[in-house]
Structure formats: C-alpha cells, structure tokens
PDB file of C-alpha atoms in Angstrom:
ATOM      1  CA  MET A1468      21.697   0.563  18.879  1.00  0.00           C
ATOM      2  CA  ALA A1469      22.330  -1.327  15.635  1.00  0.00           C
ATOM      3  CA  SER A1470      21.549   0.608  12.464  1.00  0.00           C
ATOM      4  CA  PHE A1471      18.365  -0.367  10.665  1.00  0.00           C
ATOM      5  CA  THR A1472      18.470  -1.108   6.911  1.00  0.00           C
ATOM      6  CA  PRO A1473      15.055  -1.093   5.233  1.00  0.00           C
ATOM      7  CA  GLN A1474      14.114  -3.649   2.608  1.00  0.00           C
ATOM      8  CA  GLU A1475      13.544  -2.406  -0.937  1.00  0.00           C
ATOM      9  CA  PHE A1476      10.807  -3.419  -3.356  1.00  0.00           C
ATOM     10  CA  TYR A1477       9.693  -2.255  -6.803  1.00  0.00           C
ATOM     11  CA  TYR A1478       6.325  -1.116  -8.084  1.00  0.00           C
ATOM     12  CA  HIS A1479       4.761  -0.149 -11.376  1.00  0.00           C
ATOM     13  CA  LEU A1480       1.819   2.149 -12.073  1.00  0.00           C
ATOM     14  CA  ARG A1481      -1.060   1.113 -14.300  1.00  0.00           C
ATOM     15  CA  TRP A1482      -1.904   4.778 -14.890  1.00  0.00           C
ATOM     16  CA  ARG A1483      -0.107   7.921 -16.010  1.00  0.00           C
ATOM     17  CA  ALA A1484       1.133  10.296 -13.356  1.00  0.00           C
ATOM     18  CA  ARG A1485       0.236  13.975 -13.298  1.00  0.00           C
ATOM     19  CA  GLY A1486       2.622  16.507 -11.883  1.00  0.00           C
ATOM     20  CA  ALA A1487       5.561  18.758 -12.646  1.00  0.00           C
ATOM     21  CA  GLN A1488       8.124  16.922 -10.515  1.00  0.00           C
ATOM     22  CA  PRO A1489      10.515  14.840 -12.673  1.00  0.00           C
ATOM     23  CA  GLY A1490      10.491  11.148 -11.877  1.00  0.00           C
ATOM     24  CA  ALA A1491      10.339   7.605 -13.223  1.00  0.00           C
ATOM     25  CA  HIS A1492       6.667   7.243 -14.168  1.00  0.00           C
ATOM     26  CA  ALA A1493       4.914   7.771 -17.477  1.00  0.00           C
ATOM     27  CA  THR A1494       2.808  10.942 -17.653  1.00  0.00           C
ATOM     28  CA  CYS A1495       0.418  12.633 -20.086  1.00  0.00           C
ATOM     29  CA  THR A1496       2.605  15.746 -20.234  1.00  0.00           C
ATOM     30  CA  PRO A1497       4.339  16.394 -23.579  1.00  0.00           C
ATOM     31  CA  GLY A1498       8.055  16.990 -23.217  1.00  0.00           C
ATOM     32  CA  GLY A1499      11.523  15.591 -23.590  1.00  0.00           C
ATOM     33  CA  GLY A1500      11.011  12.145 -22.108  1.00  0.00           C
ATOM     34  CA  THR A1501      11.436   8.752 -23.738  1.00  0.00           C
ATOM     35  CA  ASP A1502       7.778   7.630 -23.980  1.00  0.00           C
ATOM     36  CA  PHE A1503       6.728   7.954 -27.619  1.00  0.00           C
ATOM     37  CA  ALA A1504       3.427   9.865 -27.880  1.00  0.00           C
ATOM     38  CA  GLY A1505       3.033  10.121 -31.662  1.00  0.00           C
ATOM     39  CA  HIS A1506       3.768  12.522 -34.500  1.00  0.00           C
ATOM     40  CA  VAL A1507       2.869  16.193 -34.558  1.00  0.00           C
ATOM     41  CA  PRO A1508       3.316  18.872 -37.264  1.00  0.00           C
ATOM     42  CA  PHE A1509       6.765  20.404 -37.284  1.00  0.00           C
ATOM     43  CA  MET A1510       5.387  23.890 -36.600  1.00  0.00           C
ATOM     44  CA  ASP A1511       3.719  22.614 -33.422  1.00  0.00           C
ATOM     45  CA  ASN A1512       7.069  21.413 -32.111  1.00  0.00           C
ATOM     46  CA  PRO A1513       9.857  22.907 -34.233  1.00  0.00           C
ATOM     47  CA  ASP A1514      12.687  20.619 -33.146  1.00  0.00           C
ATOM     48  CA  PRO A1515      14.800  19.480 -36.133  1.00  0.00           C
ATOM     49  CA  ARG A1516      16.395  16.724 -34.025  1.00  0.00           C
ATOM     50  CA  ARG A1517      13.051  14.909 -33.909  1.00  0.00           C
ATOM     51  CA  LEU A1518      12.160  15.292 -37.561  1.00  0.00           C
ATOM     52  CA  ASP A1519      10.836  11.996 -38.990  1.00  0.00           C
ATOM     53  CA  LEU A1520      11.268  12.063 -42.784  1.00  0.00           C
ATOM     54  CA  ARG A1521       9.703   8.640 -43.395  1.00  0.00           C
ATOM     55  CA  ALA A1522       6.588   9.564 -41.436  1.00  0.00           C
ATOM     56  CA  SER A1523       6.492  12.916 -43.245  1.00  0.00           C
ATOM     57  CA  LEU A1524       6.317  11.135 -46.618  1.00  0.00           C
ATOM     58  CA  ARG A1525       3.290   9.131 -45.456  1.00  0.00           C
ATOM     59  CA  VAL A1526       1.310  12.136 -44.235  1.00  0.00           C
ATOM     60  CA  ILE A1527      -1.485  13.496 -46.428  1.00  0.00           C
ATOM     61  CA  PRO A1528      -1.458  16.380 -47.117  1.00  0.00           C
ATOM     62  CA  ARG A1529       2.355  16.439 -47.292  1.00  0.00           C
ATOM     63  CA  ARG A1530       4.031  18.186 -44.396  1.00  0.00           C
ATOM     64  CA  TYR A1531       6.959  17.709 -42.071  1.00  0.00           C
ATOM     65  CA  VAL A1532       6.204  15.927 -38.806  1.00  0.00           C
ATOM     66  CA  VAL A1533       8.309  15.363 -35.709  1.00  0.00           C
ATOM     67  CA  ARG A1534       8.242  12.675 -33.058  1.00  0.00           C
ATOM     68  CA  SER A1535       6.676  13.782 -29.757  1.00  0.00           C
ATOM     69  CA  PHE A1536       7.242  12.220 -26.371  1.00  0.00           C
ATOM     70  CA  PHE A1537       5.768  12.264 -22.883  1.00  0.00           C
ATOM     71  CA  GLU A1538       7.683  13.474 -19.840  1.00  0.00           C
ATOM     72  CA  ARG A1539       8.488  11.137 -16.942  1.00  0.00           C
ATOM     73  CA  GLY A1540       7.164  12.285 -13.584  1.00  0.00           C
ATOM     74  CA  ALA A1541       7.034  11.579  -9.861  1.00  0.00           C
ATOM     75  CA  ILE A1542       4.087  10.819  -7.582  1.00  0.00           C
ATOM     76  CA  VAL A1543       3.406  10.853  -3.856  1.00  0.00           C
ATOM     77  CA  VAL A1544       3.430   7.442  -2.168  1.00  0.00           C
ATOM     78  CA  TYR A1545       1.472   7.197   1.088  1.00  0.00           C
ATOM     79  CA  ALA A1546       1.639   4.616   3.859  1.00  0.00           C
ATOM     80  CA  LEU A1547      -1.679   4.619   5.734  1.00  0.00           C
ATOM     81  CA  LEU A1548      -1.346   2.785   9.065  1.00  0.00           C
ATOM     82  CA  ASP A1549      -4.105   1.260  11.163  1.00  0.00           C
ATOM     83  CA  LEU A1550      -3.169   2.003  14.795  1.00  0.00           C
ATOM     84  CA  SER A1551      -6.225   0.394  16.381  1.00  0.00           C
ATOM     85  CA  ALA A1552      -5.728  -1.679  19.527  1.00  0.00           C
ATOM     86  CA  SER A1553      -5.646  -4.979  17.624  1.00  0.00           C
ATOM     87  CA  MET A1554      -2.326  -3.872  16.131  1.00  0.00           C
ATOM     88  CA  ARG A1555      -0.779  -4.308  19.601  1.00  0.00           C
ATOM     89  CA  PHE A1556      -0.994  -8.066  19.113  1.00  0.00           C
ATOM     90  CA  ALA A1557       2.255  -9.992  19.499  1.00  0.00           C
ATOM     91  CA  GLY A1558       2.365 -13.694  18.677  1.00  0.00           C
ATOM     92  CA  ASN A1559       4.944 -15.198  16.352  1.00  0.00           C
ATOM     93  CA  ALA A1560       5.663 -11.592  15.406  1.00  0.00           C
ATOM     94  CA  GLU A1561       4.939  -8.152  16.856  1.00  0.00           C
ATOM     95  CA  LYS A1562       2.494  -6.313  14.632  1.00  0.00           C
ATOM     96  CA  LYS A1563       3.760  -2.864  15.569  1.00  0.00           C
ATOM     97  CA  ARG A1564       7.289  -3.815  14.552  1.00  0.00           C
ATOM     98  CA  LEU A1565       5.928  -5.225  11.285  1.00  0.00           C
ATOM     99  CA  LEU A1566       4.171  -1.882  10.731  1.00  0.00           C
ATOM    100  CA  ALA A1567       7.462  -0.071  11.277  1.00  0.00           C
ATOM    101  CA  ASP A1568       9.417  -2.425   8.985  1.00  0.00           C
ATOM    102  CA  ILE A1569       6.868  -2.172   6.166  1.00  0.00           C
ATOM    103  CA  ALA A1570       6.393   1.602   6.386  1.00  0.00           C
ATOM    104  CA  ALA A1571      10.172   2.071   6.349  1.00  0.00           C
ATOM    105  CA  ALA A1572      10.444  -0.192   3.283  1.00  0.00           C
ATOM    106  CA  ILE A1573       7.797   1.887   1.494  1.00  0.00           C
ATOM    107  CA  ALA A1574       9.593   5.141   2.362  1.00  0.00           C
ATOM    108  CA  TRP A1575      12.967   3.723   1.303  1.00  0.00           C
ATOM    109  CA  SER A1576      11.669   2.250  -1.953  1.00  0.00           C
ATOM    110  CA  SER A1577       9.618   5.263  -3.005  1.00  0.00           C
ATOM    111  CA  THR A1578      12.333   7.859  -2.437  1.00  0.00           C
ATOM    112  CA  ARG A1579      14.897   5.685  -4.249  1.00  0.00           C
ATOM    113  CA  HIS A1580      12.355   5.443  -7.080  1.00  0.00           C
ATOM    114  CA  GLY A1581      12.257   9.251  -7.314  1.00  0.00           C
ATOM    115  CA  ASP A1582       8.890   9.648  -5.597  1.00  0.00           C
ATOM    116  CA  SER A1583       8.024  11.518  -2.418  1.00  0.00           C
ATOM    117  CA  PHE A1584       6.722   9.686   0.647  1.00  0.00           C
ATOM    118  CA  SER A1585       4.137  10.592   3.262  1.00  0.00           C
ATOM    119  CA  LEU A1586       3.035   8.779   6.427  1.00  0.00           C
ATOM    120  CA  LEU A1587      -0.571   8.753   7.663  1.00  0.00           C
ATOM    121  CA  ALA A1588      -1.834   6.899  10.740  1.00  0.00           C
ATOM    122  CA  CYS A1589      -5.242   6.525  12.364  1.00  0.00           C
ATOM    123  CA  ASP A1590      -7.018   5.004  15.291  1.00  0.00           C
ATOM    124  CA  ASP A1591     -10.363   6.644  16.090  1.00  0.00           C
ATOM    125  CA  VAL A1592      -8.815   9.925  14.935  1.00  0.00           C
ATOM    126  CA  VAL A1593      -6.186  10.879  12.396  1.00  0.00           C
ATOM    127  CA  ARG A1594      -2.948  10.767  14.422  1.00  0.00           C
ATOM    128  CA  GLN A1595      -1.253  14.132  13.868  1.00  0.00           C
ATOM    129  CA  ASP A1596       1.563  13.120  16.237  1.00  0.00           C
ATOM    130  CA  ILE A1597       2.912  10.655  13.670  1.00  0.00           C
ATOM    131  CA  PHE A1598       1.940  12.416  10.424  1.00  0.00           C
ATOM    132  CA  LEU A1599       4.779  13.044   7.964  1.00  0.00           C
ATOM    133  CA  PRO A1600       4.073  15.322   4.960  1.00  0.00           C
ATOM    134  CA  PRO A1601       5.349  14.326   1.484  1.00  0.00           C
ATOM    135  CA  SER A1602       9.135  14.419   1.406  1.00  0.00           C
ATOM    136  CA  PHE A1603      12.145  13.224  -0.600  1.00  0.00           C
ATOM    137  CA  ARG A1604      14.489  13.486   2.408  1.00  0.00           C
ATOM    138  CA  ARG A1605      17.320  11.022   2.833  1.00  0.00           C
ATOM    139  CA  GLY A1606      17.199   9.135   6.092  1.00  0.00           C
ATOM    140  CA  LEU A1607      13.402   9.380   6.172  1.00  0.00           C
ATOM    141  CA  ALA A1608      12.935   5.592   6.316  1.00  0.00           C
ATOM    142  CA  GLN A1609      15.135   5.151   9.391  1.00  0.00           C
ATOM    143  CA  GLU A1610      13.519   8.152  11.074  1.00  0.00           C
ATOM    144  CA  LEU A1611       9.957   6.925  10.683  1.00  0.00           C
ATOM    145  CA  HIS A1612      10.945   3.373  11.707  1.00  0.00           C
ATOM    146  CA  ARG A1613      12.015   4.721  15.089  1.00  0.00           C
ATOM    147  CA  LYS A1614       8.981   7.016  15.213  1.00  0.00           C
ATOM    148  CA  ILE A1615       6.509   4.135  14.733  1.00  0.00           C
ATOM    149  CA  LEU A1616       8.240   1.924  17.311  1.00  0.00           C
ATOM    150  CA  ASP A1617       8.040   4.791  19.817  1.00  0.00           C
ATOM    151  CA  THR A1618       4.375   5.529  19.040  1.00  0.00           C
ATOM    152  CA  GLU A1619       1.710   4.505  21.526  1.00  0.00           C
ATOM    153  CA  ILE A1620      -1.071   2.278  20.245  1.00  0.00           C
ATOM    154  CA  ARG A1621      -3.906   3.234  22.548  1.00  0.00           C
ATOM    155  CA  PRO A1622      -5.747   0.454  24.413  1.00  0.00           C
ATOM    156  CA  GLN A1623      -9.335  -0.204  23.320  1.00  0.00           C
ATOM    157  CA  SER A1624      -9.035   2.150  20.340  1.00  0.00           C
ATOM    158  CA  GLY A1625     -10.706   1.408  17.022  1.00  0.00           C
ATOM    159  CA  ALA A1626      -9.870   2.535  13.494  1.00  0.00           C
ATOM    160  CA  THR A1627     -12.812   4.799  12.686  1.00  0.00           C
ATOM    161  CA  GLY A1628     -10.448   7.603  11.667  1.00  0.00           C
ATOM    162  CA  LEU A1629      -9.256   5.774   8.539  1.00  0.00           C
ATOM    163  CA  PRO A1630     -11.807   7.291   6.089  1.00  0.00           C
ATOM    164  CA  ARG A1631     -10.964  10.805   7.319  1.00  0.00           C
ATOM    165  CA  ALA A1632      -7.270  10.366   6.468  1.00  0.00           C
ATOM    166  CA  ILE A1633      -8.185  11.323   2.888  1.00  0.00           C
ATOM    167  CA  GLU A1634      -8.214  14.938   4.119  1.00  0.00           C
ATOM    168  CA  GLN A1635      -4.402  14.738   4.418  1.00  0.00           C
ATOM    169  CA  VAL A1636      -3.921  13.382   0.867  1.00  0.00           C
ATOM    170  CA  ARG A1637      -3.182  15.612  -2.112  1.00  0.00           C
ATOM    171  CA  PRO A1638      -5.877  15.572  -4.829  1.00  0.00           C
ATOM    172  CA  SER A1639      -3.622  14.298  -7.619  1.00  0.00           C
ATOM    173  CA  ARG A1640      -3.729  10.523  -7.954  1.00  0.00           C
ATOM    174  CA  SER A1641      -1.286   8.767  -5.628  1.00  0.00           C
ATOM    175  CA  LEU A1642      -0.189   5.289  -4.611  1.00  0.00           C
ATOM    176  CA  VAL A1643      -1.575   4.431  -1.147  1.00  0.00           C
ATOM    177  CA  PHE A1644      -0.437   1.405   0.872  1.00  0.00           C
ATOM    178  CA  LEU A1645      -3.182   0.637   3.418  1.00  0.00           C
ATOM    179  CA  ILE A1646      -1.538  -1.407   6.198  1.00  0.00           C
ATOM    180  CA  SER A1647      -3.805  -3.141   8.701  1.00  0.00           C
ATOM    181  CA  ASP A1648      -4.794  -6.520  10.078  1.00  0.00           C
ATOM    182  CA  PHE A1649      -8.180  -5.768   8.466  1.00  0.00           C
ATOM    183  CA  HIS A1650     -10.077  -6.914  11.538  1.00  0.00           C
ATOM    184  CA  LEU A1651     -12.460  -4.093  10.602  1.00  0.00           C
ATOM    185  CA  ASP A1652     -16.198  -4.224  10.190  1.00  0.00           C
ATOM    186  CA  GLU A1653     -17.422  -4.141   6.597  1.00  0.00           C
ATOM    187  CA  VAL A1654     -18.970  -0.657   6.865  1.00  0.00           C
ATOM    188  CA  LEU A1655     -15.719   0.926   8.062  1.00  0.00           C
ATOM    189  CA  LEU A1656     -13.653  -0.879   5.440  1.00  0.00           C
ATOM    190  CA  SER A1657     -16.118   0.079   2.690  1.00  0.00           C
ATOM    191  CA  ASN A1658     -16.057   3.722   3.800  1.00  0.00           C
ATOM    192  CA  THR A1659     -12.263   3.722   3.826  1.00  0.00           C
ATOM    193  CA  LEU A1660     -11.968   2.219   0.335  1.00  0.00           C
ATOM    194  CA  THR A1661     -14.642   4.611  -0.947  1.00  0.00           C
ATOM    195  CA  SER A1662     -12.778   7.606   0.488  1.00  0.00           C
ATOM    196  CA  PHE A1663      -9.594   6.580  -1.330  1.00  0.00           C
ATOM    197  CA  SER A1664     -11.250   5.360  -4.551  1.00  0.00           C
ATOM    198  CA  ALA A1665      -9.646   8.156  -6.605  1.00  0.00           C
ATOM    199  CA  HIS A1666      -6.215   6.764  -5.719  1.00  0.00           C
ATOM    200  CA  ASP A1667      -4.317   3.533  -6.370  1.00  0.00           C
ATOM    201  CA  VAL A1668      -4.803   1.588  -3.128  1.00  0.00           C
ATOM    202  CA  VAL A1669      -2.656  -1.432  -2.212  1.00  0.00           C
ATOM    203  CA  PRO A1670      -4.022  -3.251   0.870  1.00  0.00           C
ATOM    204  CA  LEU A1671      -1.319  -4.951   2.962  1.00  0.00           C
ATOM    205  CA  VAL A1672      -2.909  -7.438   5.375  1.00  0.00           C
ATOM    206  CA  LEU A1673      -0.934  -8.270   8.541  1.00  0.00           C
ATOM    207  CA  TRP A1674      -1.886 -11.593  10.089  1.00  0.00           C
ATOM    208  CA  ASP A1675      -0.105 -13.714  12.648  1.00  0.00           C
ATOM    209  CA  SER A1676      -0.134 -17.506  12.317  1.00  0.00           C
ATOM    210  CA  SER A1677      -0.702 -17.791  16.069  1.00  0.00           C
ATOM    211  CA  GLU A1678      -4.093 -16.093  15.585  1.00  0.00           C
ATOM    212  CA  TYR A1679      -5.587 -19.005  13.695  1.00  0.00           C
ATOM    213  CA  ARG A1680      -3.113 -21.721  12.669  1.00  0.00           C
ATOM    214  CA  ASP A1681      -0.774 -22.341  15.590  1.00  0.00           C
ATOM    215  CA  LEU A1682      -3.554 -23.188  18.033  1.00  0.00           C
ATOM    216  CA  PRO A1683      -3.595 -26.210  20.323  1.00  0.00           C
ATOM    217  CA  GLU A1684      -6.009 -28.949  19.275  1.00  0.00           C
ATOM    218  CA  TRP A1685      -7.240 -29.584  22.837  1.00  0.00           C
ATOM    219  CA  GLY A1686      -7.584 -27.628  26.067  1.00  0.00           C
ATOM    220  CA  TRP A1687      -8.794 -24.429  27.649  1.00  0.00           C
ATOM    221  CA  ALA A1688      -7.606 -21.066  26.369  1.00  0.00           C
ATOM    222  CA  ARG A1689      -8.209 -17.513  27.524  1.00  0.00           C
ATOM    223  CA  VAL A1690      -8.921 -15.082  24.685  1.00  0.00           C
ATOM    224  CA  ARG A1691      -9.181 -11.307  24.823  1.00  0.00           C
ATOM    225  CA  ASP A1692     -10.578  -8.793  22.356  1.00  0.00           C
ATOM    226  CA  MET A1693      -7.867  -6.140  22.149  1.00  0.00           C
ATOM    227  CA  GLU A1694     -10.353  -3.432  21.174  1.00  0.00           C
ATOM    228  CA  GLY A1695     -12.176  -3.576  24.485  1.00  0.00           C
ATOM    229  CA  LYS A1696     -14.929  -6.145  24.003  1.00  0.00           C
ATOM    230  CA  GLY A1697     -13.863  -8.267  26.934  1.00  0.00           C
ATOM    231  CA  GLU A1698     -12.286 -11.635  27.673  1.00  0.00           C
ATOM    232  CA  ARG A1699     -13.629 -15.148  27.774  1.00  0.00           C
ATOM    233  CA  SER A1700     -12.486 -18.724  28.086  1.00  0.00           C
ATOM    234  CA  ILE A1701     -12.967 -21.211  25.262  1.00  0.00           C
ATOM    235  CA  PHE A1702     -12.360 -24.926  25.114  1.00  0.00           C
ATOM    236  CA  LEU A1703     -10.252 -25.649  22.045  1.00  0.00           C
ATOM    237  CA  ARG A1704     -10.749 -28.871  20.138  1.00  0.00           C
ATOM    238  CA  ARG A1705      -9.882 -30.059  16.678  1.00  0.00           C
ATOM    239  CA  SER A1706     -13.255 -29.141  15.132  1.00  0.00           C
ATOM    240  CA  LEU A1707     -13.137 -25.592  16.594  1.00  0.00           C
ATOM    241  CA  ARG A1708      -9.581 -25.103  15.367  1.00  0.00           C
ATOM    242  CA  ARG A1709     -10.659 -26.111  11.837  1.00  0.00           C
ATOM    243  CA  GLU A1710     -13.595 -23.714  12.092  1.00  0.00           C
ATOM    244  CA  ILE A1711     -11.297 -20.818  13.055  1.00  0.00           C
ATOM    245  CA  GLU A1712      -8.966 -21.601  10.136  1.00  0.00           C
ATOM    246  CA  GLN A1713     -11.951 -21.765   7.781  1.00  0.00           C
ATOM    247  CA  ARG A1714     -13.177 -18.372   8.928  1.00  0.00           C
ATOM    248  CA  TYR A1715      -9.796 -16.829   8.129  1.00  0.00           C
ATOM    249  CA  LEU A1716      -9.917 -18.376   4.652  1.00  0.00           C
ATOM    250  CA  GLU A1717     -13.399 -16.954   4.172  1.00  0.00           C
ATOM    251  CA  ARG A1718     -12.159 -13.562   5.369  1.00  0.00           C
ATOM    252  CA  LYS A1719      -9.381 -13.711   2.796  1.00  0.00           C
ATOM    253  CA  ARG A1720     -11.922 -14.303   0.023  1.00  0.00           C
ATOM    254  CA  GLU A1721     -14.142 -11.503   1.355  1.00  0.00           C
ATOM    255  CA  LEU A1722     -11.242  -9.030   1.364  1.00  0.00           C
ATOM    256  CA  LYS A1723     -10.308  -9.895  -2.221  1.00  0.00           C
ATOM    257  CA  LYS A1724     -13.916  -9.447  -3.327  1.00  0.00           C
ATOM    258  CA  LEU A1725     -14.309  -6.141  -1.477  1.00  0.00           C
ATOM    259  CA  CYS A1726     -11.084  -4.741  -2.936  1.00  0.00           C
ATOM    260  CA  ARG A1727     -12.230  -5.610  -6.466  1.00  0.00           C
ATOM    261  CA  GLN A1728     -15.602  -4.004  -5.759  1.00  0.00           C
ATOM    262  CA  TYR A1729     -14.044  -0.674  -4.747  1.00  0.00           C
ATOM    263  CA  GLY A1730     -11.286  -0.594  -7.360  1.00  0.00           C
ATOM    264  CA  ALA A1731      -8.356  -1.323  -5.033  1.00  0.00           C
ATOM    265  CA  ARG A1732      -5.575  -3.712  -5.968  1.00  0.00           C
ATOM    266  CA  ALA A1733      -5.631  -7.316  -4.813  1.00  0.00           C
ATOM    267  CA  PRO A1734      -4.616  -7.474  -1.137  1.00  0.00           C
ATOM    268  CA  PHE A1735      -1.158  -8.725  -0.235  1.00  0.00           C
ATOM    269  CA  PHE A1736      -1.144 -10.980   2.832  1.00  0.00           C
ATOM    270  CA  ILE A1737       1.827 -10.778   5.212  1.00  0.00           C
ATOM    271  CA  GLU A1738       2.092 -13.493   7.855  1.00  0.00           C
ATOM    272  CA  ASP A1739       4.670 -13.273  10.678  1.00  0.00           C
ATOM    273  CA  LYS A1740       7.375 -11.580   8.577  1.00  0.00           C
ATOM    274  CA  PHE A1741       7.707  -9.105   5.726  1.00  0.00           C
ATOM    275  CA  ASP A1742       9.432 -10.163   2.493  1.00  0.00           C
ATOM    276  CA  ALA A1743      10.015  -7.278   0.059  1.00  0.00           C
ATOM    277  CA  GLY A1744      10.736  -9.687  -2.811  1.00  0.00           C
ATOM    278  CA  LEU A1745       7.290 -11.259  -2.503  1.00  0.00           C
ATOM    279  CA  LEU A1746       5.688  -7.810  -2.455  1.00  0.00           C
ATOM    280  CA  THR A1747       7.586  -6.854  -5.615  1.00  0.00           C
ATOM    281  CA  ARG A1748       6.306  -9.976  -7.367  1.00  0.00           C
ATOM    282  CA  HIS A1749       2.758  -9.285  -6.216  1.00  0.00           C
ATOM    283  CA  LEU A1750       2.840  -5.674  -7.451  1.00  0.00           C
ATOM    284  CA  LEU A1751       4.441  -6.419 -10.812  1.00  0.00           C
ATOM    285  CA  GLU A1752       2.247  -9.432 -11.540  1.00  0.00           C
ATOM    286  CA  ALA A1753      -0.861  -7.390 -10.746  1.00  0.00           C
ATOM    287  CA  SER A1754       0.321  -4.674 -13.129  1.00  0.00           C
TER     288      SER A1754
END
C-alpha cells in the first residue's frame, strides 16, 4: 500500500489560549514569551534584563519598571465528524475518503503547530470505536486516516449524536472543525452549534457537484434518501435542475447566517476535493 502524506494548512486564533502546555499561541499567562504585555514595577518582577530605563523615567511616582510578556501556549484541536448515512455518498468524490483526508490534514497540521489533536465522530450516538483522545503523537495523521477508511458508516443512521459529543471535549476553549455535508435539520444543527458555543467552531461543508450541478437536463432519474426515507423516480428537466441548484445556493446562505447567529466561523465549502491552501486562506482571512 502506498504511503499517505497528509496536506498541511495554517490557522490563527482570534482569542488567547489558556493552558500550561507550551505552544505557538498567545495566552494571558505572564511569563517569558515574546508577546509584550506592558510594564510592571521592578519588585513585582525583579528581572534586571527586562529593566526599561526610559519607561521608568516617565512613571509617576518615579520607580523602576520592567517589561512583562505573555507566555505562548498550546490548545487542543478537535475534528468532529458526521458519520450519518448521507456521508456514504459517492459521486465525483467519495465523502468518506474526503472525511479521512481532511481529518488527517487537521491532525498533521495541528501537531506540527505544537497543538494536540483529538478525533470525535457521531451518527445517532457518539462513536467510541473511532474516538481518539488528545495527543501529540507522531504518525497520528496516517493512523486515523486508515481508521476512518476502515470505519463503517451505518445505513439509515442520522447524526443526532453530534450535540452530545461536547461531553468528550475538555472545558478549556478549543478549536473544533465540524466536518459534515450539513444535510441536517435546523434544530439538530442549532443544538450542535449551541453545545459547542464556548469553543471556536470551524464548519467544513462537504458537497459533491454531482448532487446538484452535474445533473442531466432531461430524462428519468432514480433518487434515494441515504438516511432511510425511501426512493423515488423523478423526471429531470432544465427548470427542475435550476431549482435544485437554487436550493443549494439558498442552503449556503442559510448555513452562513446560522453560523454567524451561533458564533461559529464562516463555513468553508469543499466540493469534490480538499485543497489545504484554500482552507489556509479562508482561516487567515477570517482572522
């Protein structure tokens, strides 16, 4: 089997991390980092190397002051996977393989960034068989890539377990990548975003162009709801194809609005293939 090399992307936090683990992110913890915090009296931090004579001359009443800095710290980065039956879809791409590629990229990028990584997955329950606790281990990305590809996505399963995944998340604020096709009803999605509102949530939306764009303009087609709501035949025509495309555009606007409403980041839409460079641009521009 050919070795798998994950893609790498970069992210930036809009908030200060909390935690004792050294890392790359700004924190609120005073220490020996490089983020300037301000000046404090010399007796509060008696370090002659940080004595600032010019600032001391400006202080009233006169006293010696030293420069103080914040530590740099690490966070936990979570990948939260939707393993409902709709994620079995395979058109121009296979959604389960996309899940594996993206989760591996998150694990690879976070551990190289100095952060720990944890994997969560849900269908109608929180899937303990695929759970990975926070870890800095080397080789984690390749391991979980194989693990996801070997995982069964159960037929006719939903995603009602997503809000309960918060029980596996540490209380300190974390970065959470929510990966799904977001073919979820509004109540479930609202409950999920509410559950994770204390964290920095990045929705990654997996769509396939064959779901709505690469449709024939004329003829019969057999469609099946992958979450167990049956099959039916439809007669495709140009007006119906435009209507389907329009509904996806409306869904995109709805998702953006809902994410703003619950404090999540703007969703990043992935169609047919994952490009880590585009995700980097999306994350840095949003920051």
